[in-house]
Coordinates of N, CA and C and ligand atoms in Angstrom, one line a residue:
X43 N 200.7 66.0 266.3 CA 199.9 65.9 267.5 C 198.8 67.0 267.6
X44 N 198.7 67.8 266.6 CA 197.7 69.0 266.8 C 196.2 68.4 266.9
X45 N 196.0 67.1 266.6 CA 194.8 66.5 266.7 C 194.3 66.5 268.2
X46 N 195.2 66.7 269.1 CA 194.9 66.4 270.6 C 195.2 67.7 271.3
X47 N 195.0 68.8 270.7 CA 195.3 70.0 271.4 C 194.3 70.1 272.7
X48 N 193.0 69.8 272.4 CA 192.0 69.9 273.4 C 191.8 68.4 273.9
X49 N 192.3 68.1 275.0 CA 192.1 66.7 275.6 C 191.6 66.5 277.0
X50 N 190.3 66.5 277.1 CA 189.7 66.4 278.4 C 190.1 65.2 279.2
X51 N 190.6 65.4 280.5 CA 190.9 64.4 281.4 C 190.2 64.4 282.7
X52 N 190.0 63.3 283.2 CA 189.5 63.2 284.7 C 190.6 63.3 285.6
X53 N 190.5 64.1 286.6 CA 191.5 64.2 287.7 C 190.9 64.0 288.9
X54 N 191.7 63.7 289.9 CA 191.4 63.6 291.3 C 191.6 64.9 292.1
X55 N 190.5 65.6 292.6 CA 190.8 66.8 293.3 C 191.6 66.5 294.6
X56 N 191.2 65.3 295.2 CA 191.9 65.1 296.5 C 193.4 64.7 296.3
X57 N 193.7 63.9 295.1 CA 195.2 63.6 295.0 C 195.9 64.7 294.4
X58 N 195.2 65.5 293.7 CA 195.9 66.8 293.1 C 196.7 67.6 294.2
X59 N 196.4 67.5 295.4 CA 197.2 68.1 296.4 C 198.6 67.8 296.4
X60 N 198.9 66.5 296.0 CA 200.3 66.0 296.1 C 201.1 66.3 294.9
X61 N 202.2 67.1 295.1 CA 203.0 67.4 294.0 C 203.9 66.4 293.3
X62 N 204.0 65.3 294.1 CA 205.0 64.3 293.6 C 204.4 63.0 292.8
X63 N 203.0 63.3 292.6 CA 202.4 62.3 291.6 C 201.7 63.0 290.6
X64 N 201.5 62.3 289.3 CA 200.5 62.9 288.4 C 199.4 61.6 288.3
X65 N 198.2 61.9 288.0 CA 197.3 61.0 288.0 C 196.1 61.6 287.0
X66 N 195.7 60.6 286.1 CA 194.7 61.2 285.1 C 193.9 60.0 284.6
X67 N 192.6 60.1 284.3 CA 191.8 59.2 283.6 C 191.5 59.8 282.2
X68 N 191.6 59.2 281.1 CA 191.2 59.6 279.9 C 189.7 59.5 279.7
X69 N 189.0 60.1 278.7 CA 187.6 60.0 278.4 C 187.7 59.6 276.9
X70 N 186.4 59.7 276.4 CA 186.2 59.4 274.9 C 186.4 60.8 274.0
X71 N 186.6 61.9 274.8 CA 186.7 63.1 274.1 C 188.1 63.4 273.8
X72 N 188.3 64.2 272.6 CA 189.7 64.6 272.3 C 190.2 64.2 271.0
X73 N 189.4 63.3 270.4 CA 189.9 62.8 269.0 C 189.5 63.8 268.0
X74 N 190.2 63.7 266.9 CA 189.8 64.5 265.7 C 188.4 63.9 265.1
X75 N 187.8 64.7 264.3 CA 186.5 64.3 263.9 C 186.8 63.1 262.8
X76 N 185.8 62.1 263.0 CA 185.9 60.9 262.1 C 186.5 59.7 262.7
X77 N 187.1 60.0 264.0 CA 187.7 58.8 264.6 C 186.5 58.0 265.1
X78 N 186.4 56.7 264.6 CA 185.3 55.8 264.8 C 185.0 55.4 266.3
X79 N 185.9 55.5 267.2 CA 185.7 55.1 268.5 C 185.9 56.4 269.4
X80 N 186.0 57.6 268.8 CA 186.4 58.7 269.7 C 187.9 58.5 270.2
X81 N 188.1 59.2 271.2 CA 189.5 59.2 271.9 C 189.7 57.9 272.5
X82 N 190.3 56.9 271.8 CA 190.3 55.5 272.1 C 191.7 55.1 272.4
X83 N 192.0 54.4 273.5 CA 193.3 54.1 274.0 C 193.5 52.6 274.0
X84 N 192.6 51.9 273.3 CA 192.7 50.3 273.2 C 193.1 49.8 271.8
X85 N 193.9 48.9 271.8 CA 194.2 48.4 270.4 C 193.3 47.2 270.2
X86 N 193.3 46.8 268.8 CA 192.5 45.6 268.5 C 191.1 45.7 268.7
X87 N 190.5 46.9 268.5 CA 189.0 47.1 268.7 C 188.5 47.6 267.3
X88 N 189.3 47.6 266.2 CA 188.7 48.1 265.0 C 189.1 49.5 264.8
X89 N 189.8 50.0 265.6 CA 190.4 51.5 265.5 C 191.7 51.3 264.7
X90 N 192.1 52.4 264.2 CA 193.5 52.5 263.3 C 194.5 52.4 264.5
X91 N 195.5 51.5 264.2 CA 196.6 51.4 265.3 C 197.4 52.5 265.4
X92 N 197.7 53.2 264.3 CA 198.5 54.5 264.3 C 197.6 55.7 265.0
X93 N 196.4 55.6 264.9 CA 195.6 56.6 265.7 C 195.7 56.5 267.1
X94 N 195.5 55.0 267.5 CA 195.6 54.6 268.9 C 197.0 55.1 269.5
X95 N 198.0 54.8 268.8 CA 199.4 55.1 269.2 C 199.6 56.6 269.4
X96 N 199.0 57.3 268.5 CA 199.0 58.9 268.7 C 198.3 59.2 269.9
X97 N 197.1 58.6 270.2 CA 196.4 59.0 271.2 C 197.0 58.6 272.6
X98 N 197.7 57.4 272.7 CA 198.4 57.0 273.8 C 199.6 58.1 274.1
X99 N 200.2 58.5 273.1 CA 201.3 59.4 273.1 C 200.8 60.7 273.7
X100 N 199.7 61.2 273.2 CA 199.0 62.6 273.9 C 198.6 62.4 275.2
X101 N 198.0 61.2 275.6 CA 197.7 61.0 276.9 C 198.9 61.0 277.9
X102 N 199.9 60.2 277.4 CA 201.2 60.1 278.2 C 201.8 61.4 278.5
X103 N 201.8 62.2 277.4 CA 202.5 63.6 277.5 C 201.7 64.4 278.5
X104 N 200.4 64.3 278.7 CA 199.8 65.2 279.8 C 200.2 64.7 281.2
X105 N 200.8 63.5 281.3 CA 201.4 63.1 282.5 C 202.9 63.2 282.7
X106 N 203.5 64.0 281.6 CA 204.8 64.1 281.6 C 205.6 62.8 281.3
X107 N 205.0 61.9 280.6 CA 205.5 60.6 280.3 C 205.7 60.4 278.7
X108 N 206.6 59.5 278.4 CA 206.6 58.9 277.0 C 205.7 57.7 277.2
X109 N 205.2 57.3 276.0 CA 204.5 55.9 276.0 C 205.2 54.7 276.5
X110 N 206.5 54.8 276.2 CA 207.5 53.6 276.7 C 207.6 53.6 278.3
X111 N 207.1 54.6 279.0 CA 207.1 54.8 280.4 C 206.0 54.1 281.0
X112 N 205.0 53.7 280.3 CA 203.7 53.1 280.8 C 203.9 51.6 281.2
X113 N 203.2 51.2 282.2 CA 203.2 49.9 282.6 C 201.8 49.5 282.5
X114 N 201.5 48.4 281.5 CA 200.1 47.9 281.3 C 200.1 46.6 281.9
X115 N 198.7 46.1 282.1 CA 198.5 44.7 282.5 C 197.6 44.1 281.4
X116 N 197.9 42.9 281.2 CA 196.9 42.0 280.5 C 195.9 41.5 281.5
X117 N 194.8 42.3 281.7 CA 194.1 42.2 282.8 C 193.0 40.9 282.7
X118 N 193.0 40.2 283.7 CA 192.3 38.9 283.5 C 191.2 38.8 284.6
X119 N 190.7 39.8 285.1 CA 189.7 39.8 286.2 C 190.1 38.8 287.3
X120 N 191.4 38.7 287.7 CA 191.9 37.9 288.7 C 192.2 38.8 289.9
X121 N 193.1 38.2 290.8 CA 193.6 38.9 292.0 C 195.0 38.8 292.2
X122 N 195.8 38.8 291.0 CA 197.2 38.8 291.0 C 197.9 40.3 291.1
X123 N 198.6 40.4 292.1 CA 199.3 41.8 292.3 C 200.6 41.7 292.2
X124 N 201.2 42.5 291.3 CA 202.7 42.4 291.1 C 203.4 43.9 291.5
X125 N 204.6 43.7 292.1 CA 205.5 44.8 292.4 C 206.4 44.8 291.2
X126 N 206.5 46.0 290.5 CA 207.3 46.2 289.4 C 208.3 47.3 289.5
X127 N 209.5 47.2 288.8 CA 210.4 48.3 288.7 C 210.8 48.7 287.3
X128 N 210.0 48.3 286.3 CA 210.2 48.5 284.9 C 208.9 48.8 284.2
X129 N 208.7 49.7 283.3 CA 207.5 49.6 282.4 C 207.4 48.4 281.6
X130 N 206.3 48.3 280.9 CA 206.1 47.1 280.0 C 204.7 46.7 280.1
X131 N 204.6 45.4 279.8 CA 203.2 44.8 279.8 C 203.4 43.5 280.7
X132 N 202.5 43.4 281.6 CA 202.4 42.3 282.6 C 201.3 41.5 282.4
X133 N 201.6 40.2 282.2 CA 200.5 39.3 281.8 C 199.8 38.8 283.1
X134 N 198.6 38.4 283.1 CA 197.8 37.8 284.1 C 197.8 38.6 285.4
X135 N 197.6 40.0 285.2 CA 197.8 40.8 286.4 C 196.6 41.8 286.4
X136 N 196.2 42.1 287.6 CA 195.1 43.1 287.8 C 195.5 44.3 288.8
X137 N 196.7 44.1 289.3 CA 197.1 45.2 290.2 C 198.6 45.4 290.1
X138 N 199.2 46.6 290.0 CA 200.6 46.9 289.9 C 200.9 47.8 291.1
X139 N 202.1 47.5 291.8 CA 202.6 48.4 292.9 C 204.2 48.8 292.3
X140 N 204.5 50.1 292.7 CA 205.8 50.4 292.3 C 206.3 51.5 293.4
X141 N 207.6 51.5 293.5 CA 208.3 52.6 294.2 C 209.1 53.4 293.3
X142 N 209.1 53.0 292.1 CA 210.1 53.5 291.1 C 209.5 54.7 290.5
X143 N 210.1 56.0 290.6 CA 209.6 57.1 289.7 C 209.6 56.9 288.3
X144 N 208.7 57.6 287.6 CA 208.7 57.6 286.1 C 208.0 56.5 285.5
X145 N 207.5 55.5 286.2 CA 206.7 54.4 285.6 C 205.2 54.7 285.8
X146 N 204.4 54.8 284.7 CA 203.0 55.1 284.7 C 202.3 53.8 284.8
X147 N 201.8 53.6 286.1 CA 200.9 52.4 286.3 C 199.6 52.6 285.6
X148 N 199.2 51.8 284.8 CA 198.1 52.0 283.9 C 197.0 50.9 283.9
X149 N 195.8 51.3 284.1 CA 194.6 50.4 284.0 C 193.7 50.8 282.8
X150 N 193.2 49.8 282.1 CA 192.5 50.0 280.8 C 191.1 49.7 281.1
X151 N 190.2 50.5 280.9 CA 188.7 50.2 281.4 C 187.7 50.6 280.2
X152 N 186.6 50.2 280.3 CA 185.5 50.7 279.7 C 184.2 50.1 280.4
X153 N 184.1 50.4 281.7 CA 183.0 50.2 282.7 C 183.7 49.6 284.0
X154 N 184.7 48.9 284.0 CA 185.4 48.3 285.2 C 185.9 49.6 286.0
X155 N 186.3 49.2 287.2 CA 186.7 50.4 288.1 C 188.2 50.4 288.2
X156 N 188.7 51.6 287.8 CA 190.1 51.7 288.1 C 190.5 52.4 289.5
X157 N 191.2 51.7 290.3 CA 191.6 52.3 291.6 C 193.1 52.6 291.7
X158 N 193.4 53.9 292.1 CA 194.7 54.3 292.1 C 195.0 54.7 293.6
X159 N 196.1 54.1 294.2 CA 196.6 54.4 295.6 C 197.9 55.0 295.6
X160 N 198.0 55.9 296.7 CA 199.2 56.6 296.9 C 199.5 56.7 298.3
X161 N 200.7 56.4 298.8 CA 201.2 56.4 300.1 C 202.3 57.4 300.1
X162 N 201.9 58.8 300.4 CA 203.0 59.8 300.2 C 204.3 59.6 301.1
X163 N 204.0 59.2 302.4 CA 205.1 59.0 303.3 C 206.0 57.9 302.8
X164 N 205.6 57.1 302.0 CA 206.4 55.9 301.6 C 206.8 55.9 300.1
X165 N 206.4 57.0 299.4 CA 206.7 57.2 298.1 C 206.3 55.9 297.2
X166 N 205.0 55.6 297.3 CA 204.7 54.2 296.9 C 203.4 54.5 296.2
X167 N 203.1 53.8 295.0 CA 201.9 53.9 294.3 C 201.3 52.6 293.9
X168 N 200.1 52.5 293.6 CA 199.5 51.1 293.0 C 198.4 51.5 292.3
X169 N 198.1 50.6 291.3 CA 197.0 50.7 290.3 C 196.2 49.4 290.3
X170 N 194.9 49.5 290.3 CA 194.1 48.2 290.5 C 192.9 48.2 289.4
X171 N 192.8 47.1 288.7 CA 191.7 46.9 287.8 C 190.7 46.1 288.4
X172 N 189.4 46.6 288.7 CA 188.5 45.9 289.5 C 187.1 45.9 288.7
X173 N 186.8 44.8 288.1 CA 185.6 44.6 287.5 C 184.8 43.8 288.6
X174 N 183.6 43.2 288.2 CA 182.9 42.6 289.3 C 183.5 41.3 289.8
X175 N 184.3 40.7 288.9 CA 185.0 39.4 289.4 C 186.1 39.9 290.3
X176 N 186.9 40.8 289.9 CA 188.0 41.2 290.8 C 187.6 41.8 292.0
X177 N 186.5 42.5 292.0 CA 185.7 43.1 293.2 C 185.4 41.9 294.2
X178 N 184.8 40.9 293.6 CA 184.4 39.8 294.3 C 185.5 39.0 295.0
X179 N 186.8 39.2 294.3 CA 188.0 38.6 295.0 C 188.7 39.4 295.8
X180 N 188.2 40.6 296.0 CA 188.6 41.8 296.9 C 190.0 42.2 296.5
X181 N 190.2 42.3 295.3 CA 191.6 42.7 294.9 C 192.0 44.1 295.2
X182 N 191.0 45.0 295.4 CA 191.4 46.4 295.9 C 191.8 46.3 297.4
X183 N 191.0 45.5 298.0 CA 191.4 45.5 299.6 C 192.8 44.9 299.7
X184 N 193.0 43.6 298.9 CA 194.3 43.0 299.0 C 195.4 43.7 298.5
X185 N 195.2 44.8 297.6 CA 196.3 45.6 297.2 C 196.7 46.5 298.2
X186 N 195.6 47.3 298.8 CA 195.9 48.1 300.0 C 196.5 47.4 301.2
X187 N 196.1 46.2 301.4 CA 196.6 45.3 302.4 C 198.1 45.1 302.2
X188 N 198.5 44.7 301.0 CA 199.8 44.5 300.6 C 200.7 45.7 300.8
X189 N 200.2 46.9 300.5 CA 201.1 48.1 300.7 C 201.4 48.2 302.3
X190 N 200.4 47.8 303.1 CA 200.6 47.9 304.6 C 201.4 46.8 304.9
X191 N 201.2 45.5 304.7 CA 201.9 44.4 305.1 C 203.3 44.2 304.6
X192 N 203.5 44.4 303.2 CA 204.7 44.0 302.6 C 205.6 45.4 302.4
X193 N 204.9 46.5 302.4 CA 205.7 47.7 302.1 C 205.8 48.7 303.3
X194 N 205.1 48.2 304.5 CA 205.2 49.0 305.6 C 204.6 50.4 305.5
X195 N 203.6 50.5 304.7 CA 203.0 51.7 304.6 C 201.9 51.8 305.8
X196 N 201.7 52.9 306.2 CA 200.7 53.0 307.3 C 199.3 53.2 306.5
X197 N 198.3 52.4 306.9 CA 197.1 52.5 306.2 C 196.5 54.0 306.3
X198 N 196.5 54.6 307.6 CA 196.1 55.9 307.7 C 196.7 57.0 306.8
X199 N 197.7 56.7 306.2 CA 198.4 57.6 305.4 C 198.3 57.3 303.9
X200 N 197.5 56.4 303.6 CA 197.3 56.1 302.2 C 196.1 56.8 301.6
X201 N 196.2 57.3 300.3 CA 195.2 58.1 299.8 C 194.8 57.2 298.5
X202 N 193.4 57.4 298.2 CA 193.0 56.6 297.0 C 192.0 57.2 296.0
X203 N 192.0 57.1 294.8 CA 191.1 57.5 294.0 C 190.3 56.4 293.2
X204 N 189.1 56.4 293.3 CA 188.2 55.3 292.5 C 187.7 56.0 291.4
X205 N 188.1 55.6 290.2 CA 187.9 56.4 289.0 C 186.4 56.3 288.3
X206 N 186.1 57.0 287.3 CA 184.8 56.9 286.6 C 184.7 55.4 286.1
X207 N 183.5 54.9 286.3 CA 183.2 53.4 285.9 C 181.8 53.3 286.0
X208 N 181.3 52.2 285.7 CA 179.7 51.8 285.7 C 179.4 52.0 287.1
X209 N 178.2 52.7 287.2 CA 177.7 53.0 288.6 C 176.4 52.3 288.8
X210 N 176.0 52.3 290.1 CA 174.8 51.6 290.6 C 173.4 52.0 289.8
X211 N 173.5 53.3 289.3 CA 172.3 53.8 288.5 C 171.9 52.9 287.3
X212 N 173.1 52.3 286.7 CA 172.9 51.7 285.3 C 173.4 50.3 285.2
X213 N 174.3 49.9 286.2 CA 175.0 48.6 286.2 C 174.2 47.5 286.6
X214 N 173.5 46.8 285.6 CA 172.7 45.8 286.0 C 173.5 44.5 286.0
X215 N 173.1 43.5 287.0 CA 173.8 42.2 287.1 C 172.8 41.2 287.2
X216 N 173.1 40.0 286.9 CA 172.2 38.9 287.2 C 172.2 38.6 288.7
X217 N 171.2 37.7 289.2 CA 171.0 37.6 290.7 C 172.3 36.7 291.1
X218 N 172.8 35.9 290.3 CA 174.0 35.1 290.5 C 175.1 35.9 290.9
X219 N 175.4 37.0 290.3 CA 176.4 38.0 290.5 C 176.1 38.8 291.8
X220 N 174.9 39.2 291.8 CA 174.3 40.1 293.0 C 174.6 39.3 294.4
X221 N 174.5 37.9 294.2 CA 174.6 37.1 295.3 C 175.9 37.1 296.1
X222 N 176.9 37.4 295.2 CA 178.3 37.4 295.6 C 178.7 38.7 296.5
X223 N 177.7 39.6 296.7 CA 178.0 40.9 297.3 C 177.1 41.2 298.5
X224 N 177.5 42.0 299.4 CA 176.6 42.4 300.5 C 175.4 43.1 300.0
X225 N 174.3 42.9 300.6 CA 172.9 43.4 300.2 C 173.1 45.0 300.1
X226 N 173.8 45.6 300.9 CA 174.0 47.0 301.0 C 174.4 47.6 299.8
X227 N 175.0 46.9 298.9 CA 175.5 47.5 297.6 C 174.7 46.9 296.4
X228 N 173.6 46.4 296.7 CA 172.8 46.0 295.6 C 171.5 46.9 295.5
X229 N 171.3 47.5 294.3 CA 170.0 48.3 294.2 C 169.0 47.6 293.5
X230 N 167.9 47.3 294.3 CA 166.8 46.5 293.9 C 165.7 47.5 293.1
X231 N 165.3 47.1 291.9 CA 164.3 47.7 291.1 C 163.1 46.9 291.3
X232 N 161.9 47.7 291.1 CA 160.5 47.2 291.1 C 160.6 46.0 290.0
X233 N 161.0 46.2 288.9 CA 161.1 45.2 287.9 C 162.5 45.1 287.3
X234 N 163.0 43.9 286.9 CA 164.1 43.9 286.2 C 165.2 43.4 287.1
X235 N 166.4 43.4 286.7 CA 167.6 42.9 287.4 C 168.1 43.8 288.4
X236 N 168.8 43.3 289.5 CA 169.4 44.2 290.4 C 170.6 45.0 289.8
X237 N 170.8 46.2 290.4 CA 171.9 46.9 290.0 C 173.1 46.9 291.1
X238 N 174.3 46.9 290.6 CA 175.4 46.7 291.6 C 176.2 48.1 291.7
X239 N 176.6 48.4 293.0 CA 177.3 49.7 293.2 C 178.7 49.3 293.4
X240 N 179.4 49.0 292.2 CA 180.7 48.5 292.1 C 181.8 49.6 292.7
X241 N 181.6 50.8 292.5 CA 182.6 51.8 293.1 C 182.4 51.9 294.7
X242 N 181.2 51.7 295.0 CA 180.9 51.7 296.5 C 181.5 50.5 297.2
X243 N 181.5 49.3 296.5 CA 182.1 48.3 297.0 C 183.6 48.3 297.2
X244 N 184.3 49.1 296.1 CA 185.6 49.2 296.2 C 186.1 50.2 297.3
X245 N 185.2 51.2 297.4 CA 185.4 52.2 298.5 C 185.5 51.4 299.9
X246 N 184.5 50.6 300.1 CA 184.2 49.8 301.3 C 185.6 48.9 301.5
X247 N 186.1 48.3 300.5 CA 187.3 47.6 300.5 C 188.5 48.4 300.9
X248 N 188.7 49.5 300.4 CA 189.8 50.5 300.9 C 189.6 50.8 302.3
X249 N 188.2 51.0 302.8 CA 188.1 51.4 304.3 C 188.3 50.0 305.1
X250 N 187.9 48.9 304.5 CA 188.2 47.7 305.3 C 189.7 47.5 305.5
X251 N 190.6 48.0 304.6 CA 192.0 47.8 304.7 C 192.6 49.0 305.7
X252 N 191.6 49.8 306.3 CA 192.2 50.8 307.2 C 192.4 52.2 306.6
X253 N 192.1 52.3 305.4 CA 192.3 53.8 304.8 C 191.1 54.6 305.3
X254 N 191.4 55.8 305.8 CA 190.3 56.7 306.3 C 189.4 57.2 305.1
X255 N 188.1 57.3 305.4 CA 187.2 57.7 304.5 C 187.5 59.0 303.8
X256 N 188.2 59.9 304.6 CA 188.4 61.2 304.1 C 189.7 61.2 303.1
X257 N 190.2 60.0 303.0 CA 191.5 59.9 302.1 C 191.1 59.3 300.8
X258 N 189.7 59.0 300.7 CA 189.3 58.4 299.5 C 188.4 59.2 298.7
X259 N 188.7 59.4 297.4 CA 187.7 60.1 296.5 C 187.1 59.2 295.5
X260 N 185.7 59.1 295.4 CA 185.1 58.3 294.3 C 184.6 59.1 293.4
X261 N 185.0 58.9 292.1 CA 184.4 59.6 290.9 C 182.7 59.3 290.9
X262 N 181.9 60.2 290.7 CA 180.5 60.1 290.6 C 180.2 59.7 289.1
X263 N 181.1 59.8 288.3 CA 180.7 59.7 286.8 C 180.5 58.2 286.4
X264 N 179.4 58.0 285.9 CA 179.0 56.7 285.4 C 179.3 56.5 284.0
X265 N 180.0 55.5 283.7 CA 180.4 55.3 282.2 C 179.3 54.8 281.4
X266 N 178.2 54.2 281.9 CA 177.3 53.8 281.1 C 176.4 55.0 280.7
X267 N 175.9 56.0 281.5 CA 175.1 56.9 281.0 C 175.7 58.2 280.6
X268 N 177.0 58.4 280.9 CA 177.9 59.6 280.5 C 178.2 59.4 279.0
X269 N 177.3 59.3 278.1 CA 177.5 58.8 276.7 C 178.4 59.6 276.0
X270 N 178.5 61.0 276.2 CA 179.4 61.8 275.3 C 180.7 61.9 276.0
X271 N 180.9 61.5 277.2 CA 182.2 61.7 278.0 C 182.9 60.4 278.1
X272 N 182.2 59.3 278.2 CA 183.0 58.0 278.6 C 182.7 56.8 277.7
X273 N 183.8 56.0 277.6 CA 183.5 54.7 276.9 C 182.7 53.8 277.9
X274 N 181.8 52.9 277.3 CA 181.1 51.9 278.0 C 181.0 50.7 277.2
X275 N 181.5 49.5 277.6 CA 181.3 48.3 276.8 C 179.8 47.8 277.0
X276 N 179.4 48.1 278.2 CA 177.9 47.7 278.5 C 177.0 48.4 277.6
X277 N 177.3 49.7 277.3 CA 176.4 50.5 276.5 C 176.7 50.2 275.0
X278 N 177.9 50.2 274.6 CA 178.2 50.2 273.1 C 178.8 48.9 272.6
X279 N 179.1 47.9 273.5 CA 179.5 46.7 273.1 C 180.8 46.8 272.3
X280 N 180.8 46.1 271.1 CA 182.0 46.0 270.3 C 182.3 47.4 269.7
X281 N 181.5 48.3 269.7 CA 181.8 49.7 269.3 C 182.3 50.5 270.3
X282 N 182.7 49.9 271.5 CA 183.3 50.7 272.7 C 184.7 50.9 272.6
X283 N 185.3 52.0 272.7 CA 186.9 52.2 273.0 C 187.1 52.0 274.4
X284 N 188.4 52.2 274.7 CA 188.9 52.0 276.0 C 189.5 53.4 276.6
X285 N 189.4 53.5 277.9 CA 190.0 54.6 278.6 C 191.2 54.0 279.5
X286 N 192.3 54.9 279.5 CA 193.3 54.5 280.5 C 193.2 55.5 281.8
X287 N 193.6 54.9 282.8 CA 193.8 55.7 284.1 C 195.3 55.3 284.5
X288 N 196.0 56.4 284.6 CA 197.5 56.3 285.0 C 197.9 57.0 286.3
X289 N 198.8 56.4 287.1 CA 199.3 57.2 288.1 C 200.9 57.0 288.1
X290 N 201.6 58.1 288.4 CA 203.1 58.1 288.3 C 203.7 58.8 289.3
X291 N 204.7 58.2 289.9 CA 205.5 59.0 290.9 C 206.5 59.9 290.1
X292 N 206.6 61.2 290.3 CA 207.4 62.1 289.6 C 208.9 61.7 290.0
X293 N 209.6 62.0 289.0 CA 211.2 61.9 289.3 C 211.6 62.7 290.4
X294 N 212.6 62.3 291.0 CA 213.0 63.2 292.2 C 213.3 64.6 291.8
X295 N 212.7 65.5 292.7 CA 213.0 66.9 292.4 C 213.8 67.6 293.4
Ligands
LIG45 ZN1 174.6 55.4 285.3

């Protein structure tokens, strides 16, 4: 594991105040020289499987987890939300909720928005994968509302981190996609396609679910133009690796 002694991670300053969770987003930094995709946590992208396995283990260790403790989703840009009590891989799912300590709810991205939710009073966490399709289906708002409606969390006491993702500065969409969203989140250029503020839309959905603005942190990092720090499918296409964002409730202390 000496390849990963230096492993930069993105943290939430806001959620770091809570001692009973760990939360981190990986970057493309931290791989040994020669790794074709940098620090890559996605399989099936042309990277060596063993290297990916080692990278997942190194990332997990920084959250005090084993790789087997992670819960992944086969993300389909839908709006299916699942409550889980075991790690593993969940098909056709774009949001996970758990009360169970020790399970790392994990979102895999390379431009899409990872949204992590924590209700400290209820010992409840959630993780959401929100690309433009999921955002159009309001998956982040629906997940926050599920915590309130089905799990009796108080919206005012929920905290959220919207992770590094494609930002309005760089995230071009076609007019047909722009038309799905309120005009206030579309950035119009003199020439060229409109840009979409996907992270802002997810912040707005959290607030629409009743979460106070002060309880929400939005990463300013843009995956598309942070070329040395972040993976971006939009920028690098098939040569893009994947980042993981994970939140976990610590075991009872
Ligand atoms: Zn940008």
